Short mmCIF file of C-alpha atoms and ligand atoms in Angstrom, two decimals:
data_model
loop_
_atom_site.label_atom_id
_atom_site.label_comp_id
_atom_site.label_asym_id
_atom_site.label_seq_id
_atom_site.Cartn_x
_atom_site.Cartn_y
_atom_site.Cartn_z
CA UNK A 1 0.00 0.00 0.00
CA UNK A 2 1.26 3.35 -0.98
CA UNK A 3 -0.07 5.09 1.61
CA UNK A 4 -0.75 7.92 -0.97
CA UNK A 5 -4.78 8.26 -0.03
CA UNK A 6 -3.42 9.08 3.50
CA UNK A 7 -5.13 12.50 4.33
CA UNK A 8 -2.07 14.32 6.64
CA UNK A 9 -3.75 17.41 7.91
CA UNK A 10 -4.39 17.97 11.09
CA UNK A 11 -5.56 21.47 13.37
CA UNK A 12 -3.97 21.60 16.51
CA UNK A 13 -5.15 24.28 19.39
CA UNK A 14 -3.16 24.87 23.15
CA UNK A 15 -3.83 27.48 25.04
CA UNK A 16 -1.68 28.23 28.26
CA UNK A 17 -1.53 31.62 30.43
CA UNK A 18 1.13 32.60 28.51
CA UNK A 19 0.19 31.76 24.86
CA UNK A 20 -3.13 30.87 22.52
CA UNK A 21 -2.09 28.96 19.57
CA UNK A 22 -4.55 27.81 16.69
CA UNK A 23 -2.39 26.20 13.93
CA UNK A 24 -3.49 23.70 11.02
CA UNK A 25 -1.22 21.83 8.44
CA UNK A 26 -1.24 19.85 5.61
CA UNK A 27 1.87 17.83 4.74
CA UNK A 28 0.91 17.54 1.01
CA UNK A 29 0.17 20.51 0.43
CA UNK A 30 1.14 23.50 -2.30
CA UNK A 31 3.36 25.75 0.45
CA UNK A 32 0.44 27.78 1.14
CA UNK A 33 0.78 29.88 4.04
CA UNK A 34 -1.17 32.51 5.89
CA UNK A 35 0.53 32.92 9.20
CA UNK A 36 0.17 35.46 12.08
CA UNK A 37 1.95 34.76 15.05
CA UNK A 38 2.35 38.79 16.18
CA UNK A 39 6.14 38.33 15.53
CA UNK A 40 7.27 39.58 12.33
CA UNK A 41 10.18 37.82 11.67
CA UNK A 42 9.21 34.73 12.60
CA UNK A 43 5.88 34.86 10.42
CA UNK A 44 8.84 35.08 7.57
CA UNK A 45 10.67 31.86 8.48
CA UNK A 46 7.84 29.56 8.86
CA UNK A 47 6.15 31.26 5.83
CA UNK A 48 9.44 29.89 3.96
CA UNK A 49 9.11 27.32 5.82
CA UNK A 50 6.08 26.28 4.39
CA UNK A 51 6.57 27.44 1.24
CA UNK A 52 10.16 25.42 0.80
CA UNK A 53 8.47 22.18 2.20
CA UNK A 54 5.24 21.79 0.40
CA UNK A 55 3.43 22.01 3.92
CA UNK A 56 0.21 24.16 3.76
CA UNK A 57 0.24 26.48 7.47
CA UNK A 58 -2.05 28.14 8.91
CA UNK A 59 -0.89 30.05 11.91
CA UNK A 60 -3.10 32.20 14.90
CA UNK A 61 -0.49 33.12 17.79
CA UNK A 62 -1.56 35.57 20.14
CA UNK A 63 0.94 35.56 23.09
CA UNK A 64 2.48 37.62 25.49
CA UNK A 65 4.86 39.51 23.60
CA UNK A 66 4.70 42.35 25.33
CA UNK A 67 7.15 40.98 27.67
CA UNK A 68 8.88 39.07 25.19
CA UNK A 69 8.65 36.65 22.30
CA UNK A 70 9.97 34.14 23.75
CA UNK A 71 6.74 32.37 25.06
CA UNK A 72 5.05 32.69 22.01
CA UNK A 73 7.53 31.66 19.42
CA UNK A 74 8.74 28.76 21.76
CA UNK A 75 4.95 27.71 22.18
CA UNK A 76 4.39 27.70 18.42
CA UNK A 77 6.82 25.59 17.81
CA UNK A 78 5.49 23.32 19.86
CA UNK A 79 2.73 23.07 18.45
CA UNK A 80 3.59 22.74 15.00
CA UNK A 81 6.19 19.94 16.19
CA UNK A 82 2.50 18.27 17.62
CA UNK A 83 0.94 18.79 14.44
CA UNK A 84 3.76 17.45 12.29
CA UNK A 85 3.58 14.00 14.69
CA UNK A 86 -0.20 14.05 14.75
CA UNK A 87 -0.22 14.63 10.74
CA UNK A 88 2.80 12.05 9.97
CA UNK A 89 0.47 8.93 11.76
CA UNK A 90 1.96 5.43 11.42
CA UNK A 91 3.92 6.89 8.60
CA UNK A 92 3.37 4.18 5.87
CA UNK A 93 5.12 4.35 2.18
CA UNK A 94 7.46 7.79 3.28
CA UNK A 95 10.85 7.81 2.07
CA UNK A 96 11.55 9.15 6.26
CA UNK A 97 15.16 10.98 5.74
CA UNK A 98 15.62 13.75 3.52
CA UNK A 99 19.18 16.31 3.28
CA UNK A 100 19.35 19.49 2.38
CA UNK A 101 22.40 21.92 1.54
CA UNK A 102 20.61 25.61 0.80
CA UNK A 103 22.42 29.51 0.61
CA UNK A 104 21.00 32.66 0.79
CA UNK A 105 23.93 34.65 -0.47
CA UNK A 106 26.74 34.63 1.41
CA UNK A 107 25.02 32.24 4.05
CA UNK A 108 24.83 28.70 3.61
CA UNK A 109 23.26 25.81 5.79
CA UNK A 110 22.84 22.36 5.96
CA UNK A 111 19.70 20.22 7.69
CA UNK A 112 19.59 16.49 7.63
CA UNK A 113 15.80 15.04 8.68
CA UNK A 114 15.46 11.49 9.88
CA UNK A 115 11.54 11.02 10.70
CA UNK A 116 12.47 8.11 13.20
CA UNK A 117 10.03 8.70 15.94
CA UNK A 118 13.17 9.92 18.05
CA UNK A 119 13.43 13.16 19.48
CA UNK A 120 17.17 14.41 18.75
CA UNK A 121 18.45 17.89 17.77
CA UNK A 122 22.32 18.41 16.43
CA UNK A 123 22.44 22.25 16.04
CA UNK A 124 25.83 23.46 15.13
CA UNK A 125 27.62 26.37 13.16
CA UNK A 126 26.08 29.56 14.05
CA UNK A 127 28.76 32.41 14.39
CA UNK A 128 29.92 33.61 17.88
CA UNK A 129 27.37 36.41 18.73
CA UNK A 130 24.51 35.02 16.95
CA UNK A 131 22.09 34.00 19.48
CA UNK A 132 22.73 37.85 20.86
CA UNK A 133 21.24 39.33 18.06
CA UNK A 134 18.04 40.80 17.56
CA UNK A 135 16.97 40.39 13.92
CA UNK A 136 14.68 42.74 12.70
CA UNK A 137 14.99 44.32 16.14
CA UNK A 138 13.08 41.42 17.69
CA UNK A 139 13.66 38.37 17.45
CA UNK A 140 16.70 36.80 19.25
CA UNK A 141 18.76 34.77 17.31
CA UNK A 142 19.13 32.20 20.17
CA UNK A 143 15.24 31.63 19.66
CA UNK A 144 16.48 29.36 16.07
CA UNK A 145 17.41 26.50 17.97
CA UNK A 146 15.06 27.05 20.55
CA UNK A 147 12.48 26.76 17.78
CA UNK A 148 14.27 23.89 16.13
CA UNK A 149 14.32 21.65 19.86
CA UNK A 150 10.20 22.49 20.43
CA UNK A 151 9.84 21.09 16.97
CA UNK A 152 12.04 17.97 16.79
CA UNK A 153 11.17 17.06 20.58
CA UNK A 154 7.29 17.24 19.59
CA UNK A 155 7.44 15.59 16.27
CA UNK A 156 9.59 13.12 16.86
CA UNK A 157 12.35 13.98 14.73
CA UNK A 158 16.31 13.32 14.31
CA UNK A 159 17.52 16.59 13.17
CA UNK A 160 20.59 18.27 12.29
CA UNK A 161 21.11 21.41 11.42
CA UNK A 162 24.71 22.77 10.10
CA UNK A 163 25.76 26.72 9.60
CA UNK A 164 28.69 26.36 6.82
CA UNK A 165 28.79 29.73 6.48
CA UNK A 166 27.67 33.08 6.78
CA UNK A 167 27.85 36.81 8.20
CA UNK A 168 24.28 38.45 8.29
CA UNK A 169 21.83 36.78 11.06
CA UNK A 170 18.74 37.26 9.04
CA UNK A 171 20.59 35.18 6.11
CA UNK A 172 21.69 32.61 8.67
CA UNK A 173 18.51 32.12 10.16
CA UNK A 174 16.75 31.64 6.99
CA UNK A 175 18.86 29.49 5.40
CA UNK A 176 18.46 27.10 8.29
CA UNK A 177 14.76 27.36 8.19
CA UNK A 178 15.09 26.97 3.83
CA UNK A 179 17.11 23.81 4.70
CA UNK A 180 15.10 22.64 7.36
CA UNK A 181 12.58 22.63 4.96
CA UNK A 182 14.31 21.11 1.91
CA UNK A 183 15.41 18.09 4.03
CA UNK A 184 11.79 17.74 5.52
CA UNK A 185 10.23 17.81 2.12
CA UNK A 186 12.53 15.29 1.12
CA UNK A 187 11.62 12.99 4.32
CA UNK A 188 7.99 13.06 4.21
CA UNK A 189 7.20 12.76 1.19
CA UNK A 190 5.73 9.40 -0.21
CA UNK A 191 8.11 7.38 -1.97
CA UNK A 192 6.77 4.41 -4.38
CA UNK A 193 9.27 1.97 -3.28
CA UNK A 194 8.53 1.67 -0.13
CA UNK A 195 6.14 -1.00 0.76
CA UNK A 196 5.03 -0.21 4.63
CA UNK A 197 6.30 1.05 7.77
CA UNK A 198 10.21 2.32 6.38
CA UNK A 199 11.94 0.53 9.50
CA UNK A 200 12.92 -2.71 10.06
CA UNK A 201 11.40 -2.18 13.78
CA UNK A 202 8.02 -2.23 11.97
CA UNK A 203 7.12 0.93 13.83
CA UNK A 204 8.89 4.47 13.77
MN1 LIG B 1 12.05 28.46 26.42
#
């Protein structure tokens, strides 16, 4: 069985004191995206994203970014990382790893996706000062990985994620998102060959 009538989307709501997050997805989807999370620069990255991995988001986040973004970027990924597993299921007929090697100018990252159903983040590369910065005058850079653990830990994904190269944190951070998303297009997508569950567990 392919697996290919699977329907993988899913809506997934949490609300906390600190966060209310309404986000659906479709994993075979066109990269349609309409995303508003009330932090600018982070509506950019998951829009591309989206876009990069054929994953249709929507995205409500209203949060408490008033006293920082933090909560609600954190919180969102979270969620989406919930969504992804929820969406994924018994994950029948998927080719499960997917690698990526994407620039944006002068930047240039790599991101390897294992859908294995184990939680496991390798972030490495970013340039001393990074995580300091405040791109687009909010968003701190250390908030990338932060983003990328809430998402692998909830989805269930082996990840790693590789800075090569780069100077300007805006270029840095999207790259890794454009790879990210490369590699997880790559790894979810339904692959003709395989005949089942793609482990020889039976089960990921
Ligand atoms: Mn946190």
């Amino acid at each position: 069985m392919s697996g290919q009538t699977q329907n993988r989307a899913v809506r997934v709501q949490r609300e906390t004191s600190e966060s209310s997050i309404d986000l659906s997805i479709d994993l075979d989807g066109t990269g349609a995206s309409d995303i508003e999370t009330g932090v600018p620069f982070y509506d950019h990255l998951l829009t591309a994203f989206a876009k990069h991995s054929l994953t249709d988001l929507t995205v409500r986040a209203a949060g408490d970014v008033h006293i920082d973004v933090h909560h609600t970027v954190e919180d969102t990924g979270i969620v989406l990382g919930q969504a992804i597993r929820q969406a994924l299921g018994e994950k029948r007929g998927i080719s499960r790893y997917g690698d990526a090697l994407v620039p944006l100018d002068e930047a240039l990252a790599q991101a390897v996706v294992d859908i294995s159903g184990r939680p496991y983040l390798v972030h490495t590369g970013e340039p001393a000062g990074f995580e300091f910065h405040l791109i687009g005058g909010h968003f701190t850079g250390s908030m990338v990985r932060h983003v990328f653990e809430a998402i692998t830990f909830n989805a269930g994904l082996t990840v790693h994620v590789t800075v090569l190269g780069g100077r300007d944190p805006h270029h840095i951070a999207e790259a890794e998102f454009k790879a990210f998303a490369r590699a997880f297009r790559q790894a979810k997508a339904f692959d003709p060959l395989v005949t089942g569950i793609p482990s020889t567990k039976g089960a990921l």
